Coordinates of C-alpha atoms and ligand atoms in Angstrom, one line a residue:
X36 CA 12.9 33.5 -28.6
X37 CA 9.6 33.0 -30.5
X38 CA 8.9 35.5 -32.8
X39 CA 5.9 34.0 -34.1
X40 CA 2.9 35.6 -32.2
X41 CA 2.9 38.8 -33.6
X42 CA 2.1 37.2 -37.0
X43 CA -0.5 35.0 -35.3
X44 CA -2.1 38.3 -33.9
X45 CA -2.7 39.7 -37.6
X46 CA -4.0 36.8 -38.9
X47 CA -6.4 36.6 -36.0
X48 CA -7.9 40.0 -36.3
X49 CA -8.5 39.8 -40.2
X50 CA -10.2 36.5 -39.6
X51 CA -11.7 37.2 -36.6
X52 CA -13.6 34.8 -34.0
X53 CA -13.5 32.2 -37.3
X54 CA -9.7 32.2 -36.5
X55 CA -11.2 30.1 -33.1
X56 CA -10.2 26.8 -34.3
X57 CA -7.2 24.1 -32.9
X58 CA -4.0 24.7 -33.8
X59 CA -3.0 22.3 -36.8
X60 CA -0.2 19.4 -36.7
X61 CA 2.0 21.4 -38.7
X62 CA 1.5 24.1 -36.6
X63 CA 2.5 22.9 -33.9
X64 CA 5.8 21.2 -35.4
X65 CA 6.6 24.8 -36.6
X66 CA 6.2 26.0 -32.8
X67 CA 8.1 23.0 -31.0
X68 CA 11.7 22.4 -32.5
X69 CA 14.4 20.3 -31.7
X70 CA 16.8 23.5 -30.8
X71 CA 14.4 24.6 -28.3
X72 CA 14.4 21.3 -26.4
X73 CA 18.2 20.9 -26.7
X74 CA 18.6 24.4 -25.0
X75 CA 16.4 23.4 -22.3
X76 CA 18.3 19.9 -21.5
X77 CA 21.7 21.8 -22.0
X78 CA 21.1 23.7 -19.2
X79 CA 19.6 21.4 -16.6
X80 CA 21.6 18.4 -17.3
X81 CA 24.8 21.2 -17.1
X82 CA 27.3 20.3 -14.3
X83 CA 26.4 23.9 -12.8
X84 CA 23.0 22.7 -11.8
X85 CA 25.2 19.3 -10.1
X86 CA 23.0 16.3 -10.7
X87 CA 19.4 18.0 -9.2
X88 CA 19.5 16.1 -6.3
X89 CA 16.8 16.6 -3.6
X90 CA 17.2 19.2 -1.3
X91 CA 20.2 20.7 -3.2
X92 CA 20.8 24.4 -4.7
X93 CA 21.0 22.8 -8.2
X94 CA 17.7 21.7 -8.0
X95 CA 16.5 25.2 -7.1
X96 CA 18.2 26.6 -9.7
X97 CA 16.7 24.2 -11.7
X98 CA 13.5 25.0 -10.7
X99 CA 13.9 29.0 -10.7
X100 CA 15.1 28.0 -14.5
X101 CA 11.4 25.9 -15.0
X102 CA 9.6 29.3 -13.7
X103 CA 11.0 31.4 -15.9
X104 CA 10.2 29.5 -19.0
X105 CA 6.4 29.1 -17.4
X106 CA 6.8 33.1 -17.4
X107 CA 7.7 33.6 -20.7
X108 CA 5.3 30.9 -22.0
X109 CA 2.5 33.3 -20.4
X110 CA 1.3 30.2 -18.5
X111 CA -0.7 31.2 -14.8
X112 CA 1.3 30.7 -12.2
X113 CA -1.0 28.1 -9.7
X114 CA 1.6 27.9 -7.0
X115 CA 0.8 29.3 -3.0
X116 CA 4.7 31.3 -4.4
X117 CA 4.1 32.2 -7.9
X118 CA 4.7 28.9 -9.8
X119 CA 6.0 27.5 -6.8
X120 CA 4.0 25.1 -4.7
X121 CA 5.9 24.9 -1.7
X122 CA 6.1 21.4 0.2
X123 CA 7.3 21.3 3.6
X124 CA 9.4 18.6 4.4
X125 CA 11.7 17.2 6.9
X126 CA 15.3 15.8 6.4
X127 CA 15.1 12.9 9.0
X128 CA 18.0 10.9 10.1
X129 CA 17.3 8.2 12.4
X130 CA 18.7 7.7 16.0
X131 CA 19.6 4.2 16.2
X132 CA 21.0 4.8 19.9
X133 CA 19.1 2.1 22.4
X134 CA 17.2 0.3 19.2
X135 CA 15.6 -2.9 20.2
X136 CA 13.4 -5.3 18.6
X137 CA 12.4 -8.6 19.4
X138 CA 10.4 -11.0 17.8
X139 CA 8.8 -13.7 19.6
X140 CA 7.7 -16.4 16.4
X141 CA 5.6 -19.3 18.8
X142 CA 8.1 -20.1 21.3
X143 CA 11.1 -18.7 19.4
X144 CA 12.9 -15.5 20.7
X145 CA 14.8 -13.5 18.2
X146 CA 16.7 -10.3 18.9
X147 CA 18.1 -9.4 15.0
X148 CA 21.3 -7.5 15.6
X149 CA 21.8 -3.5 14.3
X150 CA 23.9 -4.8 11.5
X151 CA 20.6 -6.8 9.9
X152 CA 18.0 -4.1 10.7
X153 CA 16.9 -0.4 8.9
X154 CA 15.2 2.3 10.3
X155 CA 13.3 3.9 7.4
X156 CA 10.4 6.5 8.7
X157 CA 11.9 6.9 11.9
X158 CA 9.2 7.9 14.8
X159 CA 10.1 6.8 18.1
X160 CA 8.3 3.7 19.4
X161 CA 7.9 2.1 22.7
X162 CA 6.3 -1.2 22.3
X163 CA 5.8 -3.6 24.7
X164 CA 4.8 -7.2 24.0
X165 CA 2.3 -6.8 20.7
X166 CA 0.8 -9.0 18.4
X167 CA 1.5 -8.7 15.0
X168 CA -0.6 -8.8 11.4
X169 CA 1.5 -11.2 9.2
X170 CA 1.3 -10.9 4.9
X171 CA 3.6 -11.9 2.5
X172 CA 4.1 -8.9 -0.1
X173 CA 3.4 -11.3 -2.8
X174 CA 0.1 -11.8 -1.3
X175 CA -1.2 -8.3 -2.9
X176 CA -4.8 -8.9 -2.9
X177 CA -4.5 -10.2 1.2
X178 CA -2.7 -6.8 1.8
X179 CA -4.7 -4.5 0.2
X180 CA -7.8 -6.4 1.9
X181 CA -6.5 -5.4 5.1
X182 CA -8.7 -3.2 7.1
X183 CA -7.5 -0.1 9.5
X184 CA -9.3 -2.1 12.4
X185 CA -7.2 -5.0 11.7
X186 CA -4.1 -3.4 12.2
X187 CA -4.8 -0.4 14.7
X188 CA -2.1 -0.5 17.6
X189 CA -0.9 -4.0 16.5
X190 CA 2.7 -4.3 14.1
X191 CA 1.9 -5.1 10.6
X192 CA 4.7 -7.6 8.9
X193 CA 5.1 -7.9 5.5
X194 CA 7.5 -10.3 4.1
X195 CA 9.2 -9.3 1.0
X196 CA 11.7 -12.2 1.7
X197 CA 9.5 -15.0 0.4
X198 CA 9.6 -13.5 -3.4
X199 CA 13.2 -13.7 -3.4
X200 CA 15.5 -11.7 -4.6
X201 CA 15.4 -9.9 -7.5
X202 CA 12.1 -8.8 -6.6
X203 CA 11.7 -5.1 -6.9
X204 CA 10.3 -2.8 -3.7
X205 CA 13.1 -4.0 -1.3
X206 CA 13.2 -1.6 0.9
X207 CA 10.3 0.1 -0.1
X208 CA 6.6 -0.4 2.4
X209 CA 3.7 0.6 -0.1
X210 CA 3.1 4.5 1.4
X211 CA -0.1 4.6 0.2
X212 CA -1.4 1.5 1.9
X213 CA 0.3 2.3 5.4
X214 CA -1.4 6.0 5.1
X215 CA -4.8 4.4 5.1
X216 CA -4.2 1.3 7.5
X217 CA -1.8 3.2 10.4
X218 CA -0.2 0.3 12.3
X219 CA 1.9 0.9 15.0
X220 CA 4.9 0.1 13.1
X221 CA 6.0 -2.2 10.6
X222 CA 8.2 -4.7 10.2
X223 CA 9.1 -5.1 6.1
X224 CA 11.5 -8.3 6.1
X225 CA 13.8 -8.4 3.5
X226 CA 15.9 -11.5 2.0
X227 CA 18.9 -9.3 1.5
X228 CA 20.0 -5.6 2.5
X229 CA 18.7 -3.6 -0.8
X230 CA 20.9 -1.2 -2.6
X231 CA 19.3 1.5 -0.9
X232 CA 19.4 0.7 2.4
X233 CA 21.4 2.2 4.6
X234 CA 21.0 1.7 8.3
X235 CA 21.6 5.4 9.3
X236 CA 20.9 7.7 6.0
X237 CA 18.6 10.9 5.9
X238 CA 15.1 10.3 4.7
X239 CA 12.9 12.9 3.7
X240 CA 9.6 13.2 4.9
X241 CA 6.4 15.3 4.1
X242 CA 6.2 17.3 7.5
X243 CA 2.5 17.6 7.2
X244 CA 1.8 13.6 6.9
X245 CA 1.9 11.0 9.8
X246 CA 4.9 9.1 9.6
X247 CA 4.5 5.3 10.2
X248 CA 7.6 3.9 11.4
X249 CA 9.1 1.1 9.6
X250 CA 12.0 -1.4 10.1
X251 CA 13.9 -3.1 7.2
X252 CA 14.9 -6.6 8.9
X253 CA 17.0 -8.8 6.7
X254 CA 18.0 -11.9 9.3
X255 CA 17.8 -15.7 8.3
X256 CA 16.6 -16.7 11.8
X257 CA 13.8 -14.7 11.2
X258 CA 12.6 -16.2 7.8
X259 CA 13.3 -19.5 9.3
X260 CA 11.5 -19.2 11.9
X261 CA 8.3 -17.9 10.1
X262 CA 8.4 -20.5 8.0
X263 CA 8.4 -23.1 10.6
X264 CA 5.7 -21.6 13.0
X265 CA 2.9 -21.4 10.4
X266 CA 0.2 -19.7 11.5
X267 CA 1.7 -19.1 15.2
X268 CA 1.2 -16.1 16.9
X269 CA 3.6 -12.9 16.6
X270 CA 4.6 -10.8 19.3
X271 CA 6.9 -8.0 18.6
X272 CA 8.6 -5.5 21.4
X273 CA 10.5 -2.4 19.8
X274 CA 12.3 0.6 21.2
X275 CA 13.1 3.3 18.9
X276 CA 14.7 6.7 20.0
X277 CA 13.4 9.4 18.2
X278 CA 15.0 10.8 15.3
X279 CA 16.2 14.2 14.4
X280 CA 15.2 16.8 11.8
X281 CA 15.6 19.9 10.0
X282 CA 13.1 21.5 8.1
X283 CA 14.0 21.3 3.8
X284 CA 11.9 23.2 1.5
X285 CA 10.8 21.4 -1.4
X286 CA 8.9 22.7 -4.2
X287 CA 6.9 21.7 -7.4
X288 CA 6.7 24.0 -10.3
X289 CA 2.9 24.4 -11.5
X290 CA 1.4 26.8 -14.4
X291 CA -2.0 26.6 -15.9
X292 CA -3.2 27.2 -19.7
X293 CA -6.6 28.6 -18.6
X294 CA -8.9 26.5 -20.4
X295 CA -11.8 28.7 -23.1
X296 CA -15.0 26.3 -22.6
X297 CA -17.3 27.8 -19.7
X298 CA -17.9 24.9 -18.3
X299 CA -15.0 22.6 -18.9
X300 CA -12.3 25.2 -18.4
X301 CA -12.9 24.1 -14.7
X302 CA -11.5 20.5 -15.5
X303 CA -8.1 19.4 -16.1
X304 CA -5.6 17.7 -17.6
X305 CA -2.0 17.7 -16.2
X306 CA 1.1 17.1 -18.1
X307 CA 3.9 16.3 -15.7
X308 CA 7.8 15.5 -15.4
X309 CA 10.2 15.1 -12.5
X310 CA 13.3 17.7 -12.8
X311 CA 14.9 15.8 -9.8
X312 CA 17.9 13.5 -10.2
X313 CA 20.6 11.9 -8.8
X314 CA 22.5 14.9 -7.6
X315 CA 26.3 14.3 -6.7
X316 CA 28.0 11.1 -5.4
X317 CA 31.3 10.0 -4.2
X318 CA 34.4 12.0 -3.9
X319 CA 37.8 11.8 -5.7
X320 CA 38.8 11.7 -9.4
X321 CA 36.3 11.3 -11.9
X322 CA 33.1 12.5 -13.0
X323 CA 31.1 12.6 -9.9
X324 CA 27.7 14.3 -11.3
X325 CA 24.9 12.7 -12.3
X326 CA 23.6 15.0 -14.5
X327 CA 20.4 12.8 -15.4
X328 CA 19.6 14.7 -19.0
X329 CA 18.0 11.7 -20.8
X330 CA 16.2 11.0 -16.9
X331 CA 14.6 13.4 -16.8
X332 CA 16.2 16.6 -18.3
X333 CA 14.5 15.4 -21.1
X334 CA 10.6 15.3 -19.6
X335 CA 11.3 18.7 -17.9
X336 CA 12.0 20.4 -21.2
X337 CA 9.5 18.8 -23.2
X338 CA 6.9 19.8 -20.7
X339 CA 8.4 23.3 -21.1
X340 CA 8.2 23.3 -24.7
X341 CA 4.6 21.8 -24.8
X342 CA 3.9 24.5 -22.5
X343 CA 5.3 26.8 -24.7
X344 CA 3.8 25.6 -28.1
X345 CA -0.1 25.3 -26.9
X346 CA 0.6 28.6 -24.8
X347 CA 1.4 30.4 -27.8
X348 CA -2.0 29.6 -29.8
X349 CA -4.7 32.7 -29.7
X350 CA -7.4 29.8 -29.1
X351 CA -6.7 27.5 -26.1
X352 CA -8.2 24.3 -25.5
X353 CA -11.7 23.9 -23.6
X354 CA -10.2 22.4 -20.2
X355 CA -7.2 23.6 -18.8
X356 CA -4.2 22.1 -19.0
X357 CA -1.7 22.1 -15.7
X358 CA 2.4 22.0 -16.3
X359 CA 3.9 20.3 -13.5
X360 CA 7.9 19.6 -12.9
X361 CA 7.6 17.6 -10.2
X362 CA 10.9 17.1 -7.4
X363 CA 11.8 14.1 -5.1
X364 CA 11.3 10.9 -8.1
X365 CA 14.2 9.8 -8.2
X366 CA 13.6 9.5 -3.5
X367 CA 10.3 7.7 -4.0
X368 CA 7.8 10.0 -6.3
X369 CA 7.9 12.4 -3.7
X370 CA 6.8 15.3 -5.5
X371 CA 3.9 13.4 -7.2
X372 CA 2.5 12.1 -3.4
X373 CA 3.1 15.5 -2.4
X374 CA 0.8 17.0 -5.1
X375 CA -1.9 14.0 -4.8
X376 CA -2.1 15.2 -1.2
X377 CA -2.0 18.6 -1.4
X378 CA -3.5 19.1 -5.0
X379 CA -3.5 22.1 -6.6
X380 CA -6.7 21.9 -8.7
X381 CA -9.1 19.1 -7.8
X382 CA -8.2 15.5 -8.5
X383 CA -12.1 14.5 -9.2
X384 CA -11.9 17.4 -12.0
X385 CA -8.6 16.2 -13.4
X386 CA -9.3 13.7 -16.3
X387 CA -6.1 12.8 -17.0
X388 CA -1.9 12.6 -16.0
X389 CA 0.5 12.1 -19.2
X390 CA 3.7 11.9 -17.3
X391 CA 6.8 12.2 -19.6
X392 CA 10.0 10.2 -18.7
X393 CA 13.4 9.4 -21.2
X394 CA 12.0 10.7 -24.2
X395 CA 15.3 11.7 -25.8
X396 CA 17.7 8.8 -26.0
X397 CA 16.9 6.6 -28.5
X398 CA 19.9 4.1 -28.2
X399 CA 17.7 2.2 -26.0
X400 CA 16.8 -1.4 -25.1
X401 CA 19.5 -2.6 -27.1
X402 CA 18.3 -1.4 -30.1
X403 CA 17.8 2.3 -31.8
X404 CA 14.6 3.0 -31.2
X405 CA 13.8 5.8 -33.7
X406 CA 10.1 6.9 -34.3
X407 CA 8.2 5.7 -31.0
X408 CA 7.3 6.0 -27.8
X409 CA 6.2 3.5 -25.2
X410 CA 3.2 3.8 -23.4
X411 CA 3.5 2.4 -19.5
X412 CA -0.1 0.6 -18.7
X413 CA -0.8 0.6 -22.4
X414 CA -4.3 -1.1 -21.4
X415 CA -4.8 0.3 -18.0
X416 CA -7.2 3.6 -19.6
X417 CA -8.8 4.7 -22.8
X418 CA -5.9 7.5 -22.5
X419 CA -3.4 5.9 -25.0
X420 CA -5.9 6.4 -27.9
X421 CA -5.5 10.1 -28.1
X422 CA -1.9 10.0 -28.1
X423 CA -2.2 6.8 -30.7
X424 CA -4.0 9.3 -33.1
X425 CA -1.9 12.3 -32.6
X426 CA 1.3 9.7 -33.3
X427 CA -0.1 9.4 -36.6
X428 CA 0.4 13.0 -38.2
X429 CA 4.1 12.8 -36.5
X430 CA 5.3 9.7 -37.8
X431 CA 5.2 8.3 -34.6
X432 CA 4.0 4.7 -33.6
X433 CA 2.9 4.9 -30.0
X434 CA 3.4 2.0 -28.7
X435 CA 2.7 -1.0 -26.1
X436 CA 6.0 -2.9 -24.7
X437 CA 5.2 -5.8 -24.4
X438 CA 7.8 -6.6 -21.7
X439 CA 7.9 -3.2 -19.8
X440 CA 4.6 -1.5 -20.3
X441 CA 3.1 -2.8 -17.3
X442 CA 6.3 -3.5 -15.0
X443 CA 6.8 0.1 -15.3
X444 CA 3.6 1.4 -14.2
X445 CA 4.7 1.9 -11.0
X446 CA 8.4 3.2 -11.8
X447 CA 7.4 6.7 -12.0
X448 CA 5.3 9.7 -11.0
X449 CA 1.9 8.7 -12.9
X450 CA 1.6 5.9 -10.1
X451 CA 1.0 8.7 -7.7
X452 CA -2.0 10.2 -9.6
X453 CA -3.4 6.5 -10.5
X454 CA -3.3 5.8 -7.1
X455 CA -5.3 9.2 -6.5
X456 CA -7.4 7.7 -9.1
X457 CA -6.7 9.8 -12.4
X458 CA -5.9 8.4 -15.4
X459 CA -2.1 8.5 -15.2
X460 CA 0.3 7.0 -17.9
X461 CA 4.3 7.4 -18.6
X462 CA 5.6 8.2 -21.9
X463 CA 9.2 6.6 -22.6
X464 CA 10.9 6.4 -26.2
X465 CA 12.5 3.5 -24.0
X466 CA 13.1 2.1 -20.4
X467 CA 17.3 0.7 -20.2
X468 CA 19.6 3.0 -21.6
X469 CA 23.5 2.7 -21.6
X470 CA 24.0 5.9 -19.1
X471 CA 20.6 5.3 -17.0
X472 CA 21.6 6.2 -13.4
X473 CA 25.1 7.0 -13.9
X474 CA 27.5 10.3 -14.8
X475 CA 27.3 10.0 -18.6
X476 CA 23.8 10.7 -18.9
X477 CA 24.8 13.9 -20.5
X478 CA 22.7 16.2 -22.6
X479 CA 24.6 15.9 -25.8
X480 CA 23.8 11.8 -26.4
X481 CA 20.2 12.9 -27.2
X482 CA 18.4 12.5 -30.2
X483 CA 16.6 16.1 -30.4
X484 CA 15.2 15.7 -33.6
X485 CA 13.2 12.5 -32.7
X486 CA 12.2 13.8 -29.6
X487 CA 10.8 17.4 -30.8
X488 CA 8.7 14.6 -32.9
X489 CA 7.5 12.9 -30.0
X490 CA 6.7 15.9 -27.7
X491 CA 4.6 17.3 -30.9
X492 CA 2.4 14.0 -31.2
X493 CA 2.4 14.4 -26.7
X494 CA 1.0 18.2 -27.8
X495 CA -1.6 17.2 -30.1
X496 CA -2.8 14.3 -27.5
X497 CA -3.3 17.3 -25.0
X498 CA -5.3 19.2 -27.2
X499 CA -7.1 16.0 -28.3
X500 CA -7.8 15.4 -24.7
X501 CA -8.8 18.8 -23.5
X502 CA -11.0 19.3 -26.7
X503 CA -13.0 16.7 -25.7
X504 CA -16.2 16.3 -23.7
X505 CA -15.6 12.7 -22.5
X506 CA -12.6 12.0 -20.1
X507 CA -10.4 8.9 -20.2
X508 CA -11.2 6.5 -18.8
X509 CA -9.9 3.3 -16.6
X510 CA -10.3 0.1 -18.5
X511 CA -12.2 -1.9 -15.3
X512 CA -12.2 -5.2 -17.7
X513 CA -8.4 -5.2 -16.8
X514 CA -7.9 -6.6 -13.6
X515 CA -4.6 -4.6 -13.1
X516 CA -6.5 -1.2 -12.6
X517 CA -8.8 -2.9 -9.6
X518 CA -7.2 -0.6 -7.3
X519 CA -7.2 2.3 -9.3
X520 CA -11.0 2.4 -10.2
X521 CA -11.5 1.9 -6.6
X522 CA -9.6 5.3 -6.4
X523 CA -11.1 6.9 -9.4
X524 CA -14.6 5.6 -7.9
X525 CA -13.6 7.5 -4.2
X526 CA -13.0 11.1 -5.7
X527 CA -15.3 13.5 -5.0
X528 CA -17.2 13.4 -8.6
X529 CA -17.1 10.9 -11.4
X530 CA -15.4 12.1 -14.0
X531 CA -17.6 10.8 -16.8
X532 CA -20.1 13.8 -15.0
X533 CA -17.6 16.8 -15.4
Ligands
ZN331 ZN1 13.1 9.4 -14.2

């Protein structure tokens, strides 16, 4: 497709090693066009690859299609199958035969009926009589305060009610937090069955992590009662038969630019997108494919194209740089978690995550939103400056919503890698567009042009980055990042050493 590198090679051998230097801004624009990018999203977002959903055989496809182009960008494959990194996980469907819960609030006996409880992680339990660790979800600092010893064998609650609806999470326990503090079960009470609870759906689970089980309980007696006891004491029984499962096969897609600096070739920085979506849902007339090209047809391709572009360079940057298409977002940044606990190249040698999300639409929160990109955590790291700089030879402000930069932090698959404790932003050219989450995100409502822009000034940030001797870093001052430079301080080696 590129017939470029032939000409490179010439030029290269009549300047010699003096030819060593970065690639320029306007080379790169020659090397990463619009075209390119509209070809890519074409064909994922194409109702022949049916919506990505995950497991399906359109996101295989998908992901065979995100090999190939690795391949022919001459990028390493870093999988344990070729470009493949293959995740094992289980499709889970709960058993909700014999369920029983009661919860004993002081002198109050509740039994919540099946039609007000979800099982979500289904293990089977037997408790007896248990006492129970009470926190409201709001109360973030209390949670994450909470020690292992605390909770061991006892039911952790976590009340999700009290911040009333509208509050985001329903539904969701924080993985990483149950990982680390193990309770016997827990109980997430809910104000109101989410959207995405349903009492008897497959789950998918990471077959080689410990499952906590967890209940969804949405029953007013419940809240009422809690809110009446105070501090009383908790007791909760539970019988849960155990679920059952078939193995799925999940994979990531991972190529390395080998970095050219002896010593910094062995650090990283990843560049990463979710080629998951929505898959099909629904039956009967209609458009029933969710063909997700704006989320996130349009990440996948630009990380192919990037890929492509600094690929194609006789000189490559001093660190390497890891292309990722990551699968299982849109089911809870599954992918991402899978990665952060199975990682391919070592998280205390990777200095950085730019995780690319909706770069191509630009008829965005209500407004046409030409010549930007947002920046999610704008403050959270020193990150944002290279890609501030780069911005500048591409016309491109790069920018801080004021409204969404932060709220969205934790909306996509850079939360996985700050929680690991890497510098981890998502680029957006905007969050709410007209089609997000339905069937008309389709490939041909995006605004190529802009985006080749954006995905050259995303380029030239790598480049910047990987160039560099000193790593991003987290901006401790803001008391947002807490738990990430907690993280970033628990991997093996400080960054600002590697
Ligand atoms: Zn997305």
């Amino acid at each position: 497709m590129k017939s470029l590198f032939p000409a490179i090679c010439a030029v290269w051998m009549v300047a010699g090693a003096a030819a060593q230097t970065a690639p320029t801004a306007g080379e790169i624009a020659d090397r990463l066009t619009a075209n390119d990018l509209k070809a890519d999203v074409s064909f994922l977002a194409s109702d022949a690859l049916e919506g990505r959903g995950t497991p399906s055989r359109g996101l295989d496809i998908a992901a065979e299609y995100i090999a190939a182009q690795f391949r022919r960008a001459g990028l390493e494959p870093a999988g344990d199958d070729g470009y493949f990194q293959t995740a094992p996980f289980l499709s889970v469907t709960p058993n909700l035969d014999g369920l029983e819960l009661t919860i004993q609030i002081g002198d109050k006996v509740i039994q919540p009926g099946h039609s007000s409880i979800a099982v979500v992680d289904p293990v089977a339990v037997d408790l007896g009589k248990t006492l129970a660790v009470w926190v409201s979800a709001a109360a973030t600092e209390r949670l994450n305060a909470l020690t292992p010893e605390q909770v061991r064998g006892k039911v952790l609650i976590i009340d999700s009610a009290a911040s009333g609806p509208g509050g985001r999470g329903g539904g969701r326990a924080p993985a990483t937090l149950l990982a680390r503090l193990r309770p016997a079960l827990v109980l997430l009470l809910l104000a109101r069955p989410g959207g995405r609870v349903s009492t008897s759906a497959a789950q998918l689970r990471d077959a080689s992590a410990a499952a906590v089980p967890v209940l969804l309980v949405w029953d007013e007696a419940v809240r009422k009662a809690l809110d009446e006891a105070g501090p009383a004491e908790v007791a909760i029984s539970a019988k849960i038969a155990a679920p059952s499962s078939v193995p799925v096969k999940l994979r990531n897609v991972v190529g390395v630019l080998r970095g050219s600096d002896p010593a910094l070739k062995d650090t990283y920085v990843l560049v990463t997108a979710h080629y998951d979506h929505l898959g099909v849902r629904g039956t009967g007339e209609g458009d029933h494919i969710f063909n997700g090209a704006n989320d996130d047809a349009s990440g996948t391709a630009s990380v192919i194209e990037i890929a492509h572009t600094l690929a194609s360079f006789p000189s490559h940057p001093k660190r390497s740089v890891v292309f990722v298409a990551l699968f299982g977002e849109e089911a809870g940044l599954l992918g991402s978690r899978y990665y952060a606990r199975h990682p391919v190249f070592p998280l205390a040698k990777t200095v950085a995550d730019i995780n690319l999300e909706q770069v191509g639409r630009t008829d965005v929160d209500n407004g046409s939103r030409v010549g930007l990109v947002n920046v999610t955590g704008y403050d959270f790291t020193t990150l944002p400056r290279a890609l501030k700089k780069a911005g500048e030879e591409f016309d491109i402000q790069v920018l801080k919503d004021e409204r969404n930069s932060d709220s969205y932090f934790a909306r996509s698959d850079n939360q996985a890698f700050a929680d690991a404790g890497v510098p981890a932003h998502t680029l957006s050219v905007g969050y709410m567009f007209p089609d997000y989450h339905q069937v008309g995100d389709e490939w041909n409502k995006l605004d190529y042009e802009n985006m080749a822009k954006v995905d050259r000034t995303v380029a030239l940030a790598i480049l910047l980055l990987a160039d560099s001797t000193a790593a991003p870093e987290w901006n401790a001052a803001n008391p947002k990042t807490e738990r990430y430079v907690k993280a970033y301080q628990g991997l093996e080696l400080p960054a600002t050493s590697k």
